[in-house]
XYZ file of C-alpha atoms in Angstrom:
490
model
C 125.624 164.288 142.234
C 129.117 162.903 141.475
C 130.711 161.136 138.541
C 132.356 157.747 139.093
C 134.316 155.585 136.705
C 133.581 151.933 136.393
C 135.335 149.475 134.159
C 136.405 151.671 131.289
C 133.129 153.677 131.281
C 131.780 156.521 133.173
C 128.274 156.473 134.741
C 126.489 159.255 136.514
C 125.460 158.419 140.014
C 122.551 160.364 141.358
C 122.306 160.186 145.246
C 119.156 160.756 147.097
C 119.973 162.610 150.320
C 116.617 161.791 151.682
C 117.837 158.257 152.211
C 120.409 157.747 154.792
C 121.739 154.780 156.731
C 122.010 155.071 160.611
C 122.964 152.615 163.243
C 121.027 152.953 166.552
C 119.122 150.925 169.143
C 117.025 149.349 166.358
C 120.088 148.380 164.298
C 120.766 149.770 160.825
C 117.835 151.680 159.456
C 117.136 153.726 156.371
C 115.716 157.132 157.002
C 113.372 158.237 154.219
C 110.923 161.062 153.672
C 107.541 159.538 152.731
C 104.066 160.903 152.134
C 100.890 159.510 153.404
C 97.597 160.778 151.807
C 94.139 160.207 153.252
C 90.691 161.258 151.959
C 88.948 163.568 154.378
C 85.317 163.380 155.304
C 84.707 166.903 156.922
C 81.269 168.246 157.978
C 79.691 171.126 156.122
C 81.253 173.683 158.578
C 84.654 172.127 158.467
C 84.463 172.127 154.615
C 83.663 175.838 154.768
C 86.612 176.401 157.049
C 88.874 174.473 154.701
C 87.683 176.607 151.801
C 88.306 179.744 153.848
C 91.895 178.652 154.545
C 92.573 178.058 150.874
C 91.124 181.565 150.138
C 93.510 183.036 152.716
C 96.441 181.420 150.718
C 95.239 183.109 147.543
C 94.630 186.451 149.167
C 98.153 186.512 150.577
C 99.711 185.451 147.284
C 97.811 188.136 145.420
C 98.699 190.861 147.948
C 102.310 190.108 147.800
C 102.333 189.921 144.013
C 100.576 193.272 143.955
C 103.252 194.776 146.157
C 106.108 193.337 143.972
C 104.491 194.529 140.672
C 103.943 197.990 142.060
C 107.546 198.225 143.217
C 108.794 197.084 139.898
C 106.550 199.587 137.982
C 107.610 202.477 140.117
C 111.243 201.763 139.643
C 110.802 201.389 135.821
C 108.795 204.733 135.731
C 111.632 206.417 137.649
C 114.226 205.090 135.205
C 112.133 206.567 132.360
C 112.397 209.985 133.889
C 116.256 209.698 134.009
C 116.645 209.228 137.728
C 119.928 207.356 138.441
C 119.959 203.890 139.898
C 121.122 204.839 143.330
C 118.283 207.308 143.772
C 115.561 204.924 142.701
C 112.816 203.643 145.092
C 114.464 200.824 147.135
C 113.802 197.452 145.621
C 111.418 195.224 147.453
C 112.881 192.015 148.816
C 111.370 188.939 147.330
C 112.289 186.548 150.229
C 109.597 184.850 152.161
C 110.814 186.355 155.466
C 110.576 189.965 154.116
C 107.223 189.389 152.551
C 105.890 187.813 155.730
C 107.279 190.666 157.868
C 105.457 193.241 155.573
C 102.355 191.287 155.764
C 102.231 191.248 159.558
C 102.548 195.011 159.554
C 99.529 195.654 157.254
C 97.296 192.453 157.779
C 94.788 194.427 159.962
C 94.221 196.779 157.175
C 94.393 194.404 154.242
C 92.460 191.506 155.747
C 90.690 192.449 159.023
C 89.291 188.889 159.205
C 92.766 187.277 159.182
C 92.351 185.921 162.704
C 89.688 183.569 161.443
C 92.377 181.435 159.747
C 95.579 179.998 160.824
C 98.729 182.015 160.299
C 100.076 179.063 158.349
C 97.691 179.830 155.462
C 99.094 183.259 154.849
C 102.599 181.995 155.231
C 101.880 179.226 152.713
C 100.654 181.859 150.088
C 103.792 184.078 150.652
C 106.098 181.124 150.293
C 104.558 180.091 147.089
C 104.950 183.621 145.834
C 108.667 183.806 146.885
C 109.272 180.381 145.151
C 107.453 181.576 142.022
C 109.495 184.809 141.809
C 112.795 182.806 142.521
C 112.023 180.426 139.711
C 111.185 183.186 137.294
C 114.464 185.055 138.072
C 116.594 181.881 137.856
C 114.961 180.958 134.554
C 115.580 184.357 132.984
C 119.328 184.337 134.126
C 119.810 180.766 132.922
C 120.395 179.267 136.353
C 117.198 177.225 135.984
C 117.127 174.603 133.297
C 114.138 173.801 131.138
C 111.511 175.948 129.419
C 111.320 179.645 130.348
C 109.230 180.521 133.352
C 106.777 183.273 133.146
C 106.180 186.037 135.637
C 103.742 185.011 138.450
C 100.187 185.970 137.813
C 97.288 186.642 140.131
C 95.323 183.643 141.302
C 91.611 183.686 140.562
C 88.899 182.274 142.888
C 87.433 179.801 140.384
C 90.523 178.656 138.631
C 93.293 178.389 141.282
C 94.025 175.149 142.909
C 92.783 174.928 146.497
C 95.405 173.823 148.971
C 96.978 174.865 152.196
C 100.246 173.784 153.780
C 100.717 173.441 157.525
C 104.218 173.196 159.088
C 103.551 174.289 162.694
C 100.683 173.889 165.160
C 98.842 170.798 166.223
C 99.311 168.279 163.581
C 98.667 164.741 164.675
C 96.388 161.660 164.375
C 93.488 160.916 166.701
C 92.234 157.351 166.956
C 91.863 155.129 163.843
C 89.828 157.493 161.574
C 90.480 161.082 162.617
C 93.312 163.768 162.195
C 93.751 167.048 164.001
C 94.984 170.107 162.096
C 95.638 173.738 163.269
C 92.438 175.883 163.477
C 90.533 173.023 161.829
C 90.193 170.707 164.871
C 89.429 166.971 164.564
C 88.410 165.893 161.155
C 87.165 162.392 160.110
C 88.858 160.412 157.331
C 87.200 158.123 154.811
C 89.831 155.320 155.445
C 91.625 154.073 158.496
C 95.017 155.594 159.412
C 96.192 152.790 161.615
C 99.306 152.073 159.517
C 100.631 155.704 159.960
C 99.441 155.718 163.592
C 101.363 152.520 164.353
C 104.568 153.992 163.066
C 104.168 157.121 165.105
C 103.474 155.087 168.142
C 106.642 152.958 167.805
C 108.625 156.067 167.656
C 110.092 155.362 164.125
C 108.324 158.169 162.385
C 107.636 161.947 162.774
C 105.155 164.171 160.990
C 107.029 167.249 159.463
C 104.174 168.922 157.739
C 100.506 168.534 156.341
C 98.960 169.680 153.135
C 95.256 169.885 152.619
C 94.093 169.888 149.035
C 90.804 169.739 147.125
C 91.415 167.043 144.647
C 89.342 164.627 142.614
C 86.031 166.069 144.058
C 87.022 165.769 147.729
C 89.325 167.004 150.407
C 92.601 165.117 150.979
C 95.322 165.524 153.607
C 98.987 164.517 152.846
C 101.421 164.066 155.742
C 105.054 164.545 155.127
C 106.591 161.941 157.336
C 110.283 161.308 158.262
C 110.286 157.529 158.874
C 112.669 154.700 159.288
C 112.773 151.638 157.129
C 114.833 148.487 157.816
C 117.231 147.716 154.963
C 115.577 145.627 152.426
C 116.596 143.293 149.611
C 114.772 142.263 146.569
C 113.654 138.642 145.967
C 116.324 138.246 143.172
C 119.097 140.774 144.100
C 121.438 139.588 141.180
C 118.753 139.603 138.429
C 118.813 142.255 135.766
C 115.327 143.189 134.087
C 115.031 145.217 130.906
C 111.680 146.971 130.777
C 110.453 148.215 127.357
C 107.432 150.544 127.600
C 105.008 151.070 124.733
C 101.455 151.871 123.758
C 100.226 148.698 122.213
C 101.695 146.597 125.226
C 102.436 148.857 128.219
C 105.521 146.651 129.485
C 107.557 143.964 127.869
C 110.304 142.249 130.001
C 113.634 140.790 129.078
C 113.278 137.571 131.327
C 110.283 136.091 129.645
C 107.691 136.933 132.141
C 104.278 137.752 130.537
C 104.056 141.232 129.189
C 101.640 143.740 130.742
C 98.832 144.869 128.337
C 97.911 148.385 128.086
C 94.628 148.781 130.031
C 93.682 151.960 128.058
C 91.524 153.336 130.799
C 90.808 156.637 129.102
C 90.018 155.128 125.791
C 87.584 152.778 127.352
C 85.876 155.621 129.216
C 85.591 157.966 126.280
C 82.125 156.855 125.192
C 80.807 157.664 128.771
C 82.745 160.903 128.947
C 81.316 162.126 125.634
C 77.875 161.537 126.772
C 78.396 163.273 130.087
C 80.088 166.227 128.335
C 77.221 166.578 126.023
C 74.847 166.803 129.023
C 77.079 169.323 130.631
C 76.986 171.455 127.458
C 73.177 171.413 127.367
C 72.938 173.050 130.714
C 73.424 176.842 131.725
C 76.971 176.955 133.036
C 79.079 179.899 134.203
C 80.038 182.663 131.965
C 82.757 185.125 132.952
C 81.773 187.722 130.379
C 78.168 188.180 131.553
C 78.654 187.170 135.089
C 76.118 184.286 134.805
C 76.173 181.776 137.605
C 75.918 177.995 136.855
C 72.623 176.267 137.410
C 71.991 173.500 139.785
C 71.605 171.045 136.895
C 74.831 172.147 135.415
C 76.643 171.583 138.681
C 75.270 168.050 139.123
C 76.143 167.253 135.515
C 79.636 168.579 135.811
C 80.098 166.718 139.118
C 79.012 163.472 137.213
C 81.512 164.181 134.495
C 84.349 164.849 136.997
C 83.598 161.606 138.894
C 84.037 159.701 135.651
C 87.391 161.379 134.945
C 88.609 160.844 138.510
C 87.826 157.108 138.166
C 90.043 156.933 135.041
C 92.833 158.610 136.956
C 92.412 156.320 139.965
C 92.403 153.128 137.840
C 95.624 154.254 135.977
C 97.407 155.092 139.333
C 96.316 151.857 140.910
C 97.602 149.765 137.976
C 101.046 151.522 137.833
C 101.522 151.234 141.566
C 100.898 147.432 141.343
C 103.214 146.972 138.444
C 106.201 149.120 139.799
C 105.884 147.604 143.316
C 105.973 144.044 141.844
C 109.128 144.854 139.797
C 110.919 146.695 142.611
C 110.430 143.910 145.128
C 111.659 141.183 142.738
C 114.629 142.450 140.722
C 117.859 143.872 141.922
C 118.454 145.919 138.810
C 115.847 147.368 136.423
C 116.758 149.083 133.225
C 114.264 151.554 131.384
C 114.723 153.967 128.678
C 114.943 157.796 129.009
C 111.758 158.382 126.881
C 111.180 161.947 125.543
C 107.425 162.019 126.707
C 107.104 165.860 126.235
C 108.119 165.329 122.585
C 106.051 162.315 122.081
C 102.775 164.017 123.085
C 103.343 166.727 120.543
C 102.225 164.203 117.893
C 98.486 164.686 117.885
C 97.809 161.230 116.858
C 99.742 159.657 119.824
C 99.207 162.299 122.458
C 96.144 160.810 124.073
C 97.486 157.230 124.157
C 100.888 158.231 125.422
C 99.256 160.477 128.106
C 96.989 157.503 129.123
C 99.889 155.074 129.397
C 101.804 157.047 131.991
C 105.284 156.498 131.079
C 106.672 159.244 133.216
C 104.899 157.988 136.264
C 106.176 154.561 135.818
C 109.774 155.781 135.812
C 109.165 158.068 138.767
C 107.740 155.229 140.918
C 110.394 152.857 139.893
C 113.090 155.396 141.028
C 112.071 155.651 144.579
C 110.569 152.037 144.981
C 113.887 150.387 143.971
C 115.711 152.587 146.410
C 113.226 151.507 149.200
C 113.698 147.838 148.410
C 117.431 147.745 148.080
C 117.714 147.711 144.143
C 118.739 150.182 141.614
C 117.197 151.736 138.561
C 119.270 152.176 135.289
C 118.117 154.657 132.816
C 119.444 154.109 129.287
C 120.284 156.944 127.075
C 117.475 158.484 124.993
C 119.506 157.787 121.836
C 120.406 154.155 122.578
C 118.858 152.170 119.638
C 117.155 149.475 121.655
C 114.635 148.692 119.138
C 116.883 148.813 116.103
C 119.591 146.615 117.629
C 119.781 142.818 117.195
C 119.980 141.246 120.617
C 121.762 138.176 119.134
C 124.520 139.612 117.032
C 124.380 143.377 117.906
C 123.804 144.573 114.281
C 121.832 147.844 114.143
C 119.242 148.664 111.621
C 119.151 152.095 110.074
C 115.405 152.293 109.927
C 112.652 150.386 111.696
C 109.211 151.824 111.237
C 106.689 151.552 114.052
C 104.317 149.517 111.801
C 106.962 146.741 111.821
C 106.212 144.723 114.903
C 108.631 141.842 114.275
C 112.440 142.411 114.276
C 114.179 140.453 111.690
C 117.954 140.493 111.487
C 119.528 140.033 108.045
C 122.938 139.116 109.594
C 121.948 136.276 111.924
C 118.406 135.472 111.005
C 116.942 136.439 114.305
C 113.098 136.841 114.246
C 111.255 137.946 117.356
C 108.901 140.638 118.667
C 110.419 144.022 118.481
C 109.471 145.003 121.929
C 110.937 141.823 123.395
C 114.059 142.498 121.409
C 114.297 145.909 122.838
C 113.865 144.707 126.428
C 116.802 142.194 125.835
C 119.052 145.079 124.608
C 118.272 147.106 127.701
C 119.112 144.257 129.977
C 122.372 143.363 128.136
C 123.319 147.093 128.280
C 124.113 146.688 131.995
C 126.728 143.937 131.316
C 128.230 145.677 128.404
C 128.500 149.131 130.001
C 128.832 148.481 133.827
C 129.846 144.881 134.450
C 132.207 144.346 131.428
C 135.841 144.320 132.456
C 137.113 143.757 128.914
C 136.252 143.553 125.204
C 134.416 140.305 125.639
C 131.023 140.614 127.185
C 127.598 138.691 127.015
C 124.549 139.894 125.254
C 120.905 139.453 126.198
C 120.668 136.098 124.733
C 123.698 134.711 126.636
C 126.130 134.681 123.672
C 129.584 135.945 123.893
C 130.608 138.699 121.509
C 132.846 141.786 121.321
C 131.671 145.253 122.189
C 130.715 146.975 118.954
C 132.645 149.913 117.682
C 131.925 153.112 119.702
C 131.149 151.340 122.988
C 127.942 150.200 124.396
C 126.066 153.071 122.712
C 127.746 152.591 119.185
C 125.686 152.374 116.113
C 126.301 150.139 113.065
C 124.402 148.934 110.002
C 122.795 145.547 109.712
C 126.022 144.023 108.533
C 127.730 142.727 111.577
C 131.346 142.925 110.252
C 133.213 146.221 109.615
C 130.178 148.225 108.875
C 130.225 151.957 108.636
C 128.690 153.947 111.483
C 125.202 155.423 110.730
C 124.311 158.695 112.221
C 120.753 159.073 113.443
C 119.531 162.702 112.750
C 117.344 162.712 115.878
C 120.290 163.304 118.113
C 123.889 162.516 118.852
C 125.187 158.980 119.290
C 125.670 158.410 123.082
C 129.154 157.940 124.434
C 129.911 154.998 126.846
C 129.487 157.338 129.719
C 126.171 158.541 128.516
C 124.647 155.049 127.879
C 123.436 154.501 131.488
C 122.465 156.576 134.600
C 122.381 154.726 137.835
C 119.752 155.964 140.291
C 120.390 154.268 143.573
C 120.796 154.808 147.290
C 124.126 154.948 149.004
């Protein structure tokens, strides 16, 4: 990350080191790290072996965590007895190398059946433990930002996510519908793998690792591939698009293209999910207190409910991929807002709708897809008043309730949809903050005007001339250097 000054304003440039330009026999290529996921169709025996590997990951994780907890408890007890620090039991190293070395010394006693699974399964569990301990330590010391991380807990058989990661061994594709994994052999896939196979055959891709995971009611394999992509350019490289995300309408654009309605997949499926949930509750399910095993009817009813939930997730994911791919292929610059999704879902009346819309996923996909297609993603400051600002004269309203869907400016008389007005302000923010070389810039409606007091992120009342600055209590007013963050590939 580096800070760069552009035309009297500072923007933060985030570079993706996974994307590099190289010049070779095939010309200039862009090297990227890309994931390819395929649904597996294993036999009953192969499914049992996959479950055994995931269990081996859990066993190695729990064994290492037990060793760490015992070492910490022993040292704490010795401190309570007044033993000096230099005479305490030596601290156990939390690195993956040390944990794996210790595991290899005792695996015959701890897990006599260890040879039935790949060594990568045990290494995967110890790696995840080392990462969890490192995250907890960095979080407590202040090195890691965000909410405080708790100390790792033991993984249970029924609640832990089942997955295993392979980095060595035989990892390759076989034919058009089969993959080969270490200790698992040849496994059939539900869908053809010809696209990835073609990249591997041409020599422009290399499989670095594979992860098998039980997800959405079936086994999936994800290949991490180092591949080469030719430099691409969007259809309209000079076009700037402001995207305003919302609940009533999923996306409104600044160039006049039709808005994308919110499909509300979860809301449409709630009636069916309620019926299936009632059916599950009437069956004899598992009970951890009494050790009761679930009945066959409960398992069938639960599987039906899970399929309905997985369909909702698949529909949402498909729609977001189509939307973001279309935008990244067309526009050279896309501007979105830095929405505080974690804070929005704290509102119990909006939590379900916000989660169903997928704001965070839209921004995540735009970030890497714009880099793939030669564009850039600009993220406006969280405190930039895009909805409260008039896109014609630049006046800022002190308040604009959500129930008011039409923006009416008292200064210039502008009247338009509030979401479209916000999209225009996001698009004009690029010219005012990045492209502007002087006090005169052009706003979203194409009119020339001076930059408002306080820079691109300045706030003023509805009166367009010499109005006092209004402080929004939700957070500080952004400085010109905080108005935009550019996410692009160098």
